[in-house]
Amino acid sequence: MSRWWEGALRRWGDALRLHPEVVQVQDDEALPRVGEWWREQGNWCLRLDQQHYALFHAEVEPESVRQALSWTLQLSRQASHRSWKDVVLNWFQEYLTAVGMAHEAGERAVMTGIGDLSALAAMPQGYFVWIHPIRQELPTVESERAVEEVVRAIAGKGWLGWVPPSPSIPSYTLLVYYSVDGAEESVHGLETEPNMDVSPEYAEALRVKEHVSSLLTQLEADAFYTARAAVGCKVTAPAEAVAGMQTALAAWRVQSMASHPGRVCLWAETPVEQLLLQLSSESRRTFRQMVGLRSRGRDIQLTPELRETLEGIVAANLNVSEAARLLYLHRNTLLHRIERIREQTGYDVRNFKDAMVLWLLQGVQGAERPE
Amino acid sequence: MARVTLQHIWKKYTNDVAAVKDFNLDIEDKEFVVFVGPSGCGKTTTLRMIAGLEDITSGDLYIGDRRVNDVAPKDRDIAMVFQNYALYPHMSVYQNMAFGLKLRKVPKPEIDQRVRQAAKILDIEHLLDRKPKALSGGQRQRVALGRAIVREPQVFLMDEPLSNLDAKLRVQMRAEIRKLHQSIQTTFIYVTHDQTEAMTMGDRIVVMRDGVIQQADTPQQVYNHPVNMFVAGFIGSPAMNFLRGELAEESGSIFFRAPEMSIKLPKGRYPSLRNAGVVGKSVVLGIRPEDLHNDEVFLTTYPDATLRTNVEVVEHMGSELYLHVTAGGQTLVARVSARFDVKPGTSLPLALDLNKVHVFDAETEQAIPHAAQE
Ligand SMILES: Nc1ncnc2c1ncn2[C@@H]1O[C@H](COP(=O)(O)OP(=O)(O)OP(=O)(O)O)[C@@H](O)[C@H]1O
Ligand SMILES: [Mg+2]
């Protein structure tokens, strides 16, 4: 009898030219749990089930490849022996664990369906959305219920659940899987013209963003719940779900980094920030050192005031008069601040390259700041 | 009683920039107050602090006699209408209006009674079974108001509720909201960046800039007696003209002097001008476009207050002309009757209505009050 993991393992092996050896183990051997990786004499190993693990003779790098491999295996296991609805609910748990949001027993997030899901034959396409409160206080049972009612009333189809604080998101957060299959009927007053200049996929993401933004308004008006939201990439197949949740988390990180965050952060709108978040700490350090070479003080740390000035100038496309207007400053005050930035850093933010370097530096520093 | 009192309210989002600074205002029960000011001046922030959606950094907020700084928004007895007047697409108008009450577990018969009453006030009884999709923009806006009315709050908070509507509907809805205020007799706090909306709707308008209240008064008072150049320039369209020059005293008369301009100010203003110590100093003379006149009567009555101007552009506005003119290197706009045939490129004498002239200290930008006001 073939094992449930064989197909997936073979496909991955072929795609990545990894040809693992499957090793038999005794049940009582003290090995990491199913789905976990470890090193054995310089080789990567992955526990497949109680009796087997895979031993890779080639490198399996980077970590995201290993993670992806273990989760695809997990998914194919569940798909093999459960009804799809149970599978979906269980997936959420697995996804949460995959993105580092595992919780103590009894504190697990429970996802419940939104709308009539009985007609669905498979997991619908959609987006993961983290809805996190702006204030830290725990929602009461009553307000939790009101929040859920509002989400249900708007979202059409999907799932929602409360996720207790974790190292990834340190507040009590609402996770919504926002299905786009059931969302043709948009919230009224928000039907936007289709944007001809971007791809249909991107236009859809922008519509979802708008939809989520109106959800936030409703949450305030009806549930008195003030929140921000982070939207991940589109999930078109179960295998993309982890990526969908991970990108939503990445959008959340960008949002919590920003000094004046918007209410909805769409992952697709943050390529530069994502790039900065992925840099290794060595490359970040090198970048900071190189940027600092021009500055007398070496390590550039703008005060919040000068940071705001920089952001204003970038937002105004380096147009000083426009920036002065955006920042509600007199032109001379702004020029004075620009001069201060130049004195402190050696960079003149009226110059595109200089402004870009300082702007990237803010991002690099933001990516380093602990949450 | 639904007085709303703000005492020394501050809001800081970050440590060093304040979005709202030392905001003091006493809003009477049943008053219709409008917050108005340019984008970013802190209107929304102030409204959200009243609603409890934003923490107050310091200061005291009272609704009625209760200090509500630490009262949860849902317990403040307020209702809000936002710019995105989103309705729930899958629900009927009735259900949309009942939704908030259902969340609060209001008994069904009472919900029914309140929804029907609100529908009657708003004249949307015949729409109760429709879905939002089948409504016009104005009807949707009315439903959004209905959702707030059914709560029977002590205070209504509205943040630019009309900005999604087209111009014509907006004018119509302004009147509707005023009417609504009259019929339900509750305190309204209304936010807009549109000065016309503020002028036409508020019992009192609060002009804000950069997180600071500039002036809080009736529309007439704000229009006729702006306290500083910002308010003077912000309220009124086209905006008030500002002429830079200085005040000079000669044989007992005070003149405004600027290149190619010499205007003798009326005697009644002298005490306050002297008092303010601006005689001999740089000042800004403010004059609204409608207070510049080109008809014979004015030109002959005020020979000492006539400017020789060159007409640069003539804008036809139906019954009126907006004349963009220059005088002594400064530019002005005059609003005159369309029965005059004015051509660009010609010269034109314009008389200032001296009773309507404003004088500002050029340095502080503060208005020197009319004697009558003191
Ligand atoms: N969440 C926030 N975090 C940081 N700063 C904020 C936040 N919200 C608003 N601000 C800042 O506070 C100031 C006041 O903003 P607010 O939204 O109250 O202005 P507004 O008068 O309502 O403007 P508009 O007419 O554009 O709606 C602005 O400088 C704005 O950038
Ligand atoms: Mg606003």
PDB file of N, CA and C in Angstrom, chain A residues 4 21 23 58 69 80 83 100 106 114 135 182 297 303 310 359:
ATOM      1  N   TRP A   4       0.544   7.953   2.243  1.00  0.00           N
ATOM      2  CA  TRP A   4      -0.080   9.204   1.835  1.00  0.00           C
ATOM      3  C   TRP A   4       0.942  10.267   1.472  1.00  0.00           C
ATOM      4  N   GLU A  21      16.093   9.858   1.114  1.00  0.00           N
ATOM      5  CA  GLU A  21      16.045   8.443   1.438  1.00  0.00           C
ATOM      6  C   GLU A  21      14.995   8.326   2.540  1.00  0.00           C
ATOM      7  N   VAL A  23      13.664   6.609   5.710  1.00  0.00           N
ATOM      8  CA  VAL A  23      14.258   5.774   6.757  1.00  0.00           C
ATOM      9  C   VAL A  23      13.157   5.289   7.690  1.00  0.00           C
ATOM     10  N   ALA A  58      21.021  16.261  -0.061  1.00  0.00           N
ATOM     11  CA  ALA A  58      21.378  17.599  -0.559  1.00  0.00           C
ATOM     12  C   ALA A  58      20.883  18.632   0.456  1.00  0.00           C
ATOM     13  N   LEU A  69       7.568  22.473   2.469  1.00  0.00           N
ATOM     14  CA  LEU A  69       7.513  21.027   2.233  1.00  0.00           C
ATOM     15  C   LEU A  69       6.744  20.335   3.348  1.00  0.00           C
ATOM     16  N   SER A  80      -6.479  13.307   2.688  1.00  0.00           N
ATOM     17  CA  SER A  80      -6.670  11.894   2.384  1.00  0.00           C
ATOM     18  C   SER A  80      -7.741  11.239   3.243  1.00  0.00           C
ATOM     19  N   SER A  83     -13.596  14.814   5.582  1.00  0.00           N
ATOM     20  CA  SER A  83     -14.470  15.604   4.723  1.00  0.00           C
ATOM     21  C   SER A  83     -13.853  16.991   4.576  1.00  0.00           C
ATOM     22  N   GLY A 100       3.688  30.381  13.080  1.00  0.00           N
ATOM     23  CA  GLY A 100       4.229  30.710  14.394  1.00  0.00           C
ATOM     24  C   GLY A 100       3.195  31.222  15.362  1.00  0.00           C
ATOM     25  N   GLY A 106      -6.289  24.786  24.919  1.00  0.00           N
ATOM     26  CA  GLY A 106      -7.425  25.517  25.501  1.00  0.00           C
ATOM     27  C   GLY A 106      -7.467  26.952  25.041  1.00  0.00           C
ATOM     28  N   ILE A 114     -18.828  31.669   7.970  1.00  0.00           N
ATOM     29  CA  ILE A 114     -19.653  32.855   7.751  1.00  0.00           C
ATOM     30  C   ILE A 114     -20.550  32.556   6.561  1.00  0.00           C
ATOM     31  N   ARG A 135      -6.623  49.544  20.232  1.00  0.00           N
ATOM     32  CA  ARG A 135      -6.298  49.572  21.651  1.00  0.00           C
ATOM     33  C   ARG A 135      -6.134  48.154  22.155  1.00  0.00           C
ATOM     34  N   GLY A 182     -17.982  34.666  -3.006  1.00  0.00           N
ATOM     35  CA  GLY A 182     -19.341  35.066  -2.659  1.00  0.00           C
ATOM     36  C   GLY A 182     -19.505  36.567  -2.531  1.00  0.00           C
ATOM     37  N   GLY A 297      27.996  61.920  12.342  1.00  0.00           N
ATOM     38  CA  GLY A 297      27.726  61.109  13.523  1.00  0.00           C
ATOM     39  C   GLY A 297      27.780  59.611  13.233  1.00  0.00           C
ATOM     40  N   THR A 303      15.235  62.339  14.408  1.00  0.00           N
ATOM     41  CA  THR A 303      14.212  62.544  15.434  1.00  0.00           C
ATOM     42  C   THR A 303      12.844  62.347  14.775  1.00  0.00           C
ATOM     43  N   LEU A 310      10.823  64.049   6.466  1.00  0.00           N
ATOM     44  CA  LEU A 310      11.240  63.197   5.350  1.00  0.00           C
ATOM     45  C   LEU A 310      10.039  62.534   4.687  1.00  0.00           C
ATOM     46  N   TRP A 359      15.080  57.319   3.055  1.00  0.00           N
ATOM     47  CA  TRP A 359      13.762  56.686   3.199  1.00  0.00           C
ATOM     48  C   TRP A 359      13.928  55.179   3.410  1.00  0.00           C
TER      49      TRP A 359
END
